[in-house]
Coordinates of C-alpha atoms and ligand atoms in Angstrom, one line a residue:
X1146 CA 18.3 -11.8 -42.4
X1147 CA 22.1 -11.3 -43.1
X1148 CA 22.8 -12.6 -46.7
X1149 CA 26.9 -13.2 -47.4
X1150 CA 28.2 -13.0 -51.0
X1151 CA 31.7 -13.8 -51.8
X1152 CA 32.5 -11.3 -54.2
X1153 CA 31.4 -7.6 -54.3
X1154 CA 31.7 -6.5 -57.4
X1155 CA 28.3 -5.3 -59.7
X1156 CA 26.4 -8.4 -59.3
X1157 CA 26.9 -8.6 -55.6
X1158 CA 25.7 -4.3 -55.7
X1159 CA 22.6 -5.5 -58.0
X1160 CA 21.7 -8.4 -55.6
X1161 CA 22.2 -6.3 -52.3
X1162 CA 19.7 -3.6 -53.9
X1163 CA 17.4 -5.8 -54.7
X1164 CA 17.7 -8.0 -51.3
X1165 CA 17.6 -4.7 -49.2
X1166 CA 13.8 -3.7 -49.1
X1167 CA 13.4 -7.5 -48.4
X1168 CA 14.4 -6.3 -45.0
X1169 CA 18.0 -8.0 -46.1
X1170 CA 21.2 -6.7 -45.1
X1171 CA 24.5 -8.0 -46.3
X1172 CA 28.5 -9.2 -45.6
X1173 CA 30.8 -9.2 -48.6
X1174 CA 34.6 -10.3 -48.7
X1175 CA 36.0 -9.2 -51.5
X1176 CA 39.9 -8.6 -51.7
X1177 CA 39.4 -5.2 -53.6
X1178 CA 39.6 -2.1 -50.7
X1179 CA 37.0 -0.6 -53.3
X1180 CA 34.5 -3.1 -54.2
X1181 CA 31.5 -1.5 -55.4
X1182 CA 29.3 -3.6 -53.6
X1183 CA 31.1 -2.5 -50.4
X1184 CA 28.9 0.5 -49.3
X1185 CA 26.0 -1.7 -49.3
X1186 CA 27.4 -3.4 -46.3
X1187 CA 29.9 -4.6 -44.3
X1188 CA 33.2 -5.5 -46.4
X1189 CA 35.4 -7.9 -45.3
X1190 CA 38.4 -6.8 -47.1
X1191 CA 40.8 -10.1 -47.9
X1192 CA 41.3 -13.1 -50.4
X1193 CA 38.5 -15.1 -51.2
X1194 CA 39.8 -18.2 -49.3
X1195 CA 40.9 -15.9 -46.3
X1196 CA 39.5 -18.7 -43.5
X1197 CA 39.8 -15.9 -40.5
X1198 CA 37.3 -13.8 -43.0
X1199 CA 35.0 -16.6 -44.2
X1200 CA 34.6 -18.3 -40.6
X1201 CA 33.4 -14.4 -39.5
X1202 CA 30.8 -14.4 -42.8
X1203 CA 30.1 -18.0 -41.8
X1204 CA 29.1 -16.7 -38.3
X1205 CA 26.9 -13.7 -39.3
X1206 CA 26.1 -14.8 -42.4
X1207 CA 22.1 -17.0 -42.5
X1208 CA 23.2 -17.9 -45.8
X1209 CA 25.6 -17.3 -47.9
X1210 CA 25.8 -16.9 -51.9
X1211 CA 28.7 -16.0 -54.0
X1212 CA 28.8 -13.8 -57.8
X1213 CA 31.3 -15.6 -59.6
X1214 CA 32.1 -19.2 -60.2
X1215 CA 35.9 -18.4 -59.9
X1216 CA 35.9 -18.8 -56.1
X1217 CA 38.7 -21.4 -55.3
X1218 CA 36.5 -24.8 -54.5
X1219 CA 38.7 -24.5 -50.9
X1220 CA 36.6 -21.5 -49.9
X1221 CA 33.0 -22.9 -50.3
X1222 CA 34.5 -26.4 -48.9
X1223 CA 35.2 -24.6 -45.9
X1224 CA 32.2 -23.1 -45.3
X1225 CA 30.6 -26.1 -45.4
X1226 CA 28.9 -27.5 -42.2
X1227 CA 28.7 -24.2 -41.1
X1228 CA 26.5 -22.0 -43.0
X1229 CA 23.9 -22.5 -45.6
X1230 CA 25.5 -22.0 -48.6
X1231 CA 23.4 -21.4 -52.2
X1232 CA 24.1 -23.0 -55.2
X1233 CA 26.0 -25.7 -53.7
X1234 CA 29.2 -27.0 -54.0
X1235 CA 27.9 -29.4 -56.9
X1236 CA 27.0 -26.4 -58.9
X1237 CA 29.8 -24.4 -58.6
X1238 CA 32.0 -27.7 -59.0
X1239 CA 29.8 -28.3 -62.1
X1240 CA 30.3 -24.6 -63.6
X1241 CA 33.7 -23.5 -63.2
X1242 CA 35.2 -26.4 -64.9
X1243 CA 34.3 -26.3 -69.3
X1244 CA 34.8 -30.2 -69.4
X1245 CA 32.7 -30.7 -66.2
X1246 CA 29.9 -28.8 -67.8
X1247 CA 29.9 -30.3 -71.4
X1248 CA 30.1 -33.5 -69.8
X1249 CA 27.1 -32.7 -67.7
X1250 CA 25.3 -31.9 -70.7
X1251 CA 26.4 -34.7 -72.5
X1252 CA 25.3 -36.8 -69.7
X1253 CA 21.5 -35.3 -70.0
X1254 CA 21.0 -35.2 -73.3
X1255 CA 21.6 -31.7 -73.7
X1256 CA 23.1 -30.9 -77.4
X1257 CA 26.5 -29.5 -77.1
X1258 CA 29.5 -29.0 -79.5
X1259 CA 32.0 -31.7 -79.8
X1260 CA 34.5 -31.4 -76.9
X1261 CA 37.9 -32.9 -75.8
X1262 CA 40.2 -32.7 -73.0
X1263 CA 43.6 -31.5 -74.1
X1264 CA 47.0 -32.2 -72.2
X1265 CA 49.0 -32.2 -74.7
X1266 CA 50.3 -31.4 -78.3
X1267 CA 49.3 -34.8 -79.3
X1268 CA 45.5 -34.2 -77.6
X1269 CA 45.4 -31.7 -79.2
X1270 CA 46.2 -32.2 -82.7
X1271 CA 44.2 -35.5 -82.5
X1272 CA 40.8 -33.5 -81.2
X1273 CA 41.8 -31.3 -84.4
X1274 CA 41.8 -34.1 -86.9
X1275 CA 38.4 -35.5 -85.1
X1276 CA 36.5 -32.4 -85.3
X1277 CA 38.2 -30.1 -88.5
X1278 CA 38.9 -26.5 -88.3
X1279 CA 37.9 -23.9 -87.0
X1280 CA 37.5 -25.0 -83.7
X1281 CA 38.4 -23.4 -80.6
X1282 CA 40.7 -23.7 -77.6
X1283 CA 39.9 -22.8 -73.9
X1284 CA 41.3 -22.8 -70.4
X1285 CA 39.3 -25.6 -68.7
X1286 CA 39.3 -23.3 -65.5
X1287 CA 39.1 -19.3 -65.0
X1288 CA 38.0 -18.1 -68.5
X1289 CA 35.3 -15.5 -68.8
X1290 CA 34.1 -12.4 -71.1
X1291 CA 36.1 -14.4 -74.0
X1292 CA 39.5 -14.5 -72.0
X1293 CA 41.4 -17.8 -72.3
X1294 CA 40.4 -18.9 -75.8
X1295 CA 42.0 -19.2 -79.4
X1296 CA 40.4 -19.8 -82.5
X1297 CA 42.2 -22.0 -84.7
X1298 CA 41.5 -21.1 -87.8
X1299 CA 43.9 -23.2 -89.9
X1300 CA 46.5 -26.3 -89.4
X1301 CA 49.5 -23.6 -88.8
X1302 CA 47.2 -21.7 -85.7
X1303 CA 47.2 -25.3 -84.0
X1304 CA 50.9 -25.1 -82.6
X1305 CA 50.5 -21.7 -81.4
X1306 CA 47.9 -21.5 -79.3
X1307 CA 49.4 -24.6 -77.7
X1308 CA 52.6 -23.0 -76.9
X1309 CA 51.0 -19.6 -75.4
X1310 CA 47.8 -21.2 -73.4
X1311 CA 49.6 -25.2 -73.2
X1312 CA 50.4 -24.8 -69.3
X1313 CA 46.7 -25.3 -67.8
X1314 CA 44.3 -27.4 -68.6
X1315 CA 42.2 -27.0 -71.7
X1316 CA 39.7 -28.6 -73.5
X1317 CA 39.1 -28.5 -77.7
X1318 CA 35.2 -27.5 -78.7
X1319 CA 33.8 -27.9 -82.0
X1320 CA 33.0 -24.6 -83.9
X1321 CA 29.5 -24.2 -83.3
X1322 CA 27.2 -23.0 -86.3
X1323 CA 24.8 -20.9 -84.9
X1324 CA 22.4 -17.9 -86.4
X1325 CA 21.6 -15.7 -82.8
X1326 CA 23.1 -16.1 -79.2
X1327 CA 20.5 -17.0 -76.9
X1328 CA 20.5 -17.4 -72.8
X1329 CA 17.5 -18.3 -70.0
X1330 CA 17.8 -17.5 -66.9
X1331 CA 16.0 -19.9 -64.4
X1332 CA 15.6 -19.5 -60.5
X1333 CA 15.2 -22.6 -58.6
X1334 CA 13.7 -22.1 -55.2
X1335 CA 14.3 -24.1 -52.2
X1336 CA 10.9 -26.6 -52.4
X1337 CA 12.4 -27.2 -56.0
X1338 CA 9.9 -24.6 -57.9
X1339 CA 10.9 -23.3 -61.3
X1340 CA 10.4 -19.8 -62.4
X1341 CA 11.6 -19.2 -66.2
X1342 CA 12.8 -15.6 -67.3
X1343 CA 12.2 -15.4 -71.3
X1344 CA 14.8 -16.6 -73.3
X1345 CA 17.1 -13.1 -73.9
X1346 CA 18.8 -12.5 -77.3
X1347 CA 22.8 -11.6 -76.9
X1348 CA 25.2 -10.0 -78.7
X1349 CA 28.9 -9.9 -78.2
X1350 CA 31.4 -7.2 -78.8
X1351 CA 35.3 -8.9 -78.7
X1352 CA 34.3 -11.8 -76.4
X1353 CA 32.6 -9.4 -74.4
X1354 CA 28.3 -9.2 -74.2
X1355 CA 27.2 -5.8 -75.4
X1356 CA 23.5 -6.4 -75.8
X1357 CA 20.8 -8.1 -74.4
X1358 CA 17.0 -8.0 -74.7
X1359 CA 13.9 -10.2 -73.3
X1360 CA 12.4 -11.9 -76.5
X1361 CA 8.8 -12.4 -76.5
X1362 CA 6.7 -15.9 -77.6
X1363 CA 10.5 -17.1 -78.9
X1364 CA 9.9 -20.9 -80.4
X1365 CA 12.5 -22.0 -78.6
X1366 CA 11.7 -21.4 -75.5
X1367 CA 9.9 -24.3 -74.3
X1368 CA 13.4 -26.3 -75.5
X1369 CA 15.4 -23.6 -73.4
X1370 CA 13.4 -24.4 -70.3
X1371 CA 13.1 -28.3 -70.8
X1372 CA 17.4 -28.2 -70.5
X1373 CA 17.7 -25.6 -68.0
X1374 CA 15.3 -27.5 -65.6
X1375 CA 17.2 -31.0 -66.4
X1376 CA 20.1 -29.4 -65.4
X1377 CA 18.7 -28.0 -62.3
X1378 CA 17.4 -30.6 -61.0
X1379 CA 20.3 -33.2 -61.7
X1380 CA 22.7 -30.5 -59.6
X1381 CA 19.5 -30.1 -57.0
X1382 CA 20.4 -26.6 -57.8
X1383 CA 19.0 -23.3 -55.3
X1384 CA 19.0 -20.1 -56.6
X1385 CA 19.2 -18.3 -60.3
X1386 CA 21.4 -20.2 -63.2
X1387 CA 22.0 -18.8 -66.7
X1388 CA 22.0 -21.0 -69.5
X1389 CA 23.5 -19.7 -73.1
X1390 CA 23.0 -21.5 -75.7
X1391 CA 23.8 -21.1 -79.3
X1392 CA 20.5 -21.0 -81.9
X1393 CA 21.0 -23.5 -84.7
X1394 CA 19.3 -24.6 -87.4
X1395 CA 19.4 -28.3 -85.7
X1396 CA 17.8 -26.6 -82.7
X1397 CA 19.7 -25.0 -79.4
X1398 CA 23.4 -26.2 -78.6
X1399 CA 24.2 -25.3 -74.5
X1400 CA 27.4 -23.5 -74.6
X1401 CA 27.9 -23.2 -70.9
X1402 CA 26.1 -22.2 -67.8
X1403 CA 26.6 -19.4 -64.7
X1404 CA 25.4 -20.7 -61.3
X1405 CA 24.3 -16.9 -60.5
X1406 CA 22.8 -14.4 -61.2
X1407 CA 24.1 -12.9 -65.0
X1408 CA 24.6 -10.0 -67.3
X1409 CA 22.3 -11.4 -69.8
X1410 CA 19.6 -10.6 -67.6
X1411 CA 19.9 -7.4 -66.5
X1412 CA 17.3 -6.1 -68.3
X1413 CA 15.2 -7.8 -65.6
X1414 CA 15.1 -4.9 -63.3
X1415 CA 13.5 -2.8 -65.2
X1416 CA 12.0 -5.6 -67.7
X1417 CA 10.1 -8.3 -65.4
X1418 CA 7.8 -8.0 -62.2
X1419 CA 10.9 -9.4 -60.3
X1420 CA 14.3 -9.3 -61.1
X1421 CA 16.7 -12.1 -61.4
X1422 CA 18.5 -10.6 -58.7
X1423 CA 15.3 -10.2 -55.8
X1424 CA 14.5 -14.1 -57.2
X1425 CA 18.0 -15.1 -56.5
X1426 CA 17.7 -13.6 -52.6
X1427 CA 14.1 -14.9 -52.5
X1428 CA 15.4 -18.8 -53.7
X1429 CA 18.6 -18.8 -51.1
X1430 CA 16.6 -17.7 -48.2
X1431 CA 13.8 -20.4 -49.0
X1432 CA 10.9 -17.2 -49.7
X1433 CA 8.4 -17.8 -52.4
X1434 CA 9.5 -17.1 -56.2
X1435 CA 8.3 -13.8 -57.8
X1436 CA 6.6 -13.5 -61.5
X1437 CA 9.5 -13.6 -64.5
X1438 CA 6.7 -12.2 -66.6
X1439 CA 7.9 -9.6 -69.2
X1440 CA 6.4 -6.2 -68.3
X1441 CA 7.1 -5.0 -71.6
X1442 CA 10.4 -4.9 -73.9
X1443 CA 13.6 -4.1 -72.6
X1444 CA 17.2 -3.6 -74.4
X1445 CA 20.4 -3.6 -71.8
X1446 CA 23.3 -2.1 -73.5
X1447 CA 26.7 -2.6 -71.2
X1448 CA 29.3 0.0 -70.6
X1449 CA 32.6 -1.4 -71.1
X1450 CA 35.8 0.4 -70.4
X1451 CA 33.9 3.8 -70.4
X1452 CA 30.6 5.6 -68.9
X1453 CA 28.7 8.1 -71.6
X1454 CA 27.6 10.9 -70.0
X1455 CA 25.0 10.7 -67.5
X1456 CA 22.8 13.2 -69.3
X1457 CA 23.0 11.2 -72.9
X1458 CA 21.7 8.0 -71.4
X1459 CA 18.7 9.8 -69.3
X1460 CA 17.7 11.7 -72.3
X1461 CA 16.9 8.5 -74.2
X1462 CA 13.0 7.9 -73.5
X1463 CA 12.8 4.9 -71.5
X1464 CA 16.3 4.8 -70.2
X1465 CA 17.5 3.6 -66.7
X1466 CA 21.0 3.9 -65.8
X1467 CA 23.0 2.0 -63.6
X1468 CA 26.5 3.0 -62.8
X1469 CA 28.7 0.9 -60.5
X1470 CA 30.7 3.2 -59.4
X1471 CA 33.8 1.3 -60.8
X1472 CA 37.1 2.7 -61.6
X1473 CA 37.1 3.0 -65.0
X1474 CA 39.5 0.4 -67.5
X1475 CA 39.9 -1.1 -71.1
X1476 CA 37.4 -3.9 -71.0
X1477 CA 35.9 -4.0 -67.7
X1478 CA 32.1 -3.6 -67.2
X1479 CA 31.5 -0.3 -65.2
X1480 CA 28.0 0.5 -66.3
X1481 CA 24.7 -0.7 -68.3
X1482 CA 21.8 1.4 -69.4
X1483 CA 18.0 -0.8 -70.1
X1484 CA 15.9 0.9 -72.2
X1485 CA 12.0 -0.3 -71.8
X1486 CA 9.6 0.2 -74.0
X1487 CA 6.1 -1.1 -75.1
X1488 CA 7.0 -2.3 -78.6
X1489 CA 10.4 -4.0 -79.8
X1490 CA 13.3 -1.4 -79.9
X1491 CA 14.6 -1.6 -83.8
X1492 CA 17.9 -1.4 -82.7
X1493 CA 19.7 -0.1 -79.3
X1494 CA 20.8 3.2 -79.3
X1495 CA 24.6 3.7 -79.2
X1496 CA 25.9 5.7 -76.2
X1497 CA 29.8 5.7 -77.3
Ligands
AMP2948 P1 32.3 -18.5 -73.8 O1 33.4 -17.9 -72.9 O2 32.3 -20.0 -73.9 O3 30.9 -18.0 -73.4 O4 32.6 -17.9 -75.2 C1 32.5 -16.5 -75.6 C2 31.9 -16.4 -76.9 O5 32.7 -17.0 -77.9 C3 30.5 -17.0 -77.1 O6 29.5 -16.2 -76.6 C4 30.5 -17.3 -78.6 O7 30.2 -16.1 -79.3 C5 31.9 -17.7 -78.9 N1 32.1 -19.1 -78.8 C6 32.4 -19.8 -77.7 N2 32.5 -21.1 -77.9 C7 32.1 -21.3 -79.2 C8 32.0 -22.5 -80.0 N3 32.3 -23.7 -79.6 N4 31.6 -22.3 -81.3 C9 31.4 -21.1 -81.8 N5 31.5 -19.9 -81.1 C10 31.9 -20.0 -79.8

């Protein structure tokens, strides 16, 4: 079975090596000549809406998934009608656009910060007055790993951030009051069976997610799963979707979603009797779903901008490493170590 992902970057690597003894193989297009995911197949080498390139993934491809949500709408709108592709076009639609998805989960019943569309000056100082300060601004479209936001902290921030992000579309959220970061991850398989990861606590470094680990028994999670599975099933959704959601003392707030596989669940290789990445492969190519059950504790810590030495992470008892063979760079994700263990980790070790 040939699997297509647009994008090859980590998560297409991670979900090529889990796919392969599957019996798997794989087609990526990916503009970058060295895509890490490249040696794991065969690399179409272009933009993502290339249309010579993704008719010849169309053609080889059974199915085709994709890593990120940024692929231009045109792309998966061409594809369609002649391949298979997994989550659909609602989902992406759904995911890529911060208004769409707070409206989603406004539409469901899904807690969710206040939120407004803002085109203008005026929008925007009128969504300030409505929800106070702080509150934060965000690109509507293309923002990820804290990119495209401002915190307005006071009345005097307000004109600013309108004047360096005012030329795209941007919505105003409501400053969220939360105590922990929280995310599930949820495949969906093609009969419309649910498998649940447990819900995994996050913690961010400047925008960025530095930490995650598989919590155990959390009291939330039965709330976690309820709105991941309304969600699902409104979009008719195929595949694995993350969730993050802010921990409040009112209960869990969604913050936004990822239709595909995502960082806070990395720890599932090493963590859970199937990864997120094997059930995302299994769910697009219509094969049962594996177990998400927890085979013990497991701490992911990412690498970002820099590897430690190979050596330091090994030596840590429990450790697996996982370098993507990235060229190194201020703020990019290159590498991520889990640590398992049988009892709760106090606290991750530090590799920098
Ligand atoms: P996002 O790109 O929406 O995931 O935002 C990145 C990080 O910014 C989140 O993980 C939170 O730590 C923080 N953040 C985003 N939106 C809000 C909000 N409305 N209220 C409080 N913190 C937020």
């Amino acid at each position: 079975m040939i699997i297509g992902i647009v994008g090859g970057g980590q998560l297409a690597q991670m979900m090529a090596l889990a796919g392969f003894p599957l019996g798997m193989r794989f087609i990526f297009l990916d503009p970058a000549a060295d895509a890490c995911a490249g040696p794991l197949g065969e690399h179409l080498v272009g933009a993502y809406d290339d249309t010579t390139l993704l008719s010849i993934m169309a053609e080889k491809a059974d199915v085709v998934t994709y890593e990120f949500e940024n692929v231009p709408a045109s792309a998966i709108a061409f594809l369609h009608g002649k391949v298979d592709v997994a989550p659909n076009d609602q989902a992406l639609a759904t995911a890529r656009d911060r208004f769409n998805e707070k409206s989603l989960f406004r539409e469901l019943e899904i807690p969710t910060v206040p939120f407004a569309t803002v085109d203008s000056l005026d929008d925007l100082k009128q969504a300030v007055a409505e929800f106070g300060l702080p509150a934060i601004l965000k690109t509507r479209t293309m923002g990820y790993d804290g990119k495209g936001q401002a915190l307005l902290r006071t009345e005097s921030d307000v004109e600013a951030a309108w004047q360096s992000m005012g030329s795209v579309p941007l919505i105003l959220e409501g400053f969220a009051k939360f105590h922990r970061e929280v995310s599930i991850i949820t495949a969906r398989g093609k009969d419309g069976e649910f498998r649940f990861y447990p819900l995994s606590e996050n913690h961010h470094r400047d925008g960025i997610l530095h930490t995650a680990r598989n919590l155990h028994n959390d009291p939330r999670q039965e709330q976690a799963e309820g709105y991941a599975r309304r969600i699902m099933e409104r979009l008719d959704y195929v595949g694995v979707m993350a969730l993050e959601l802010f921990d409040t003392d009112e209960g869990l707030m969604a913050n936004e979603i990822a239709p595909r596989v995502h960082n806070s669940g990395h720890w599932s290789i090493e963590g859970s009797i199937t990864s997120q990445f094997e059930n995302h492969m299994r769910a697009i190519a219509g094969l049962p779903l594996g177990s998400t059950e927890s085979t013990g504790y497991a701490t992911m810590v990412n690498f970002i901008g820099t590897m430690p030495a190979r050596e330091k992470v090994l030596a840590v008892a429990g450790a697996s490493l996982h370098d993507y063979g990235k060229e190194p760079k201020p703020g990019r994700k290159i590498g991520h170590a889990t640590i398992w263990s049988v009892q709760p980790l106090d606290q991750a070790p530090e590799f920098d």
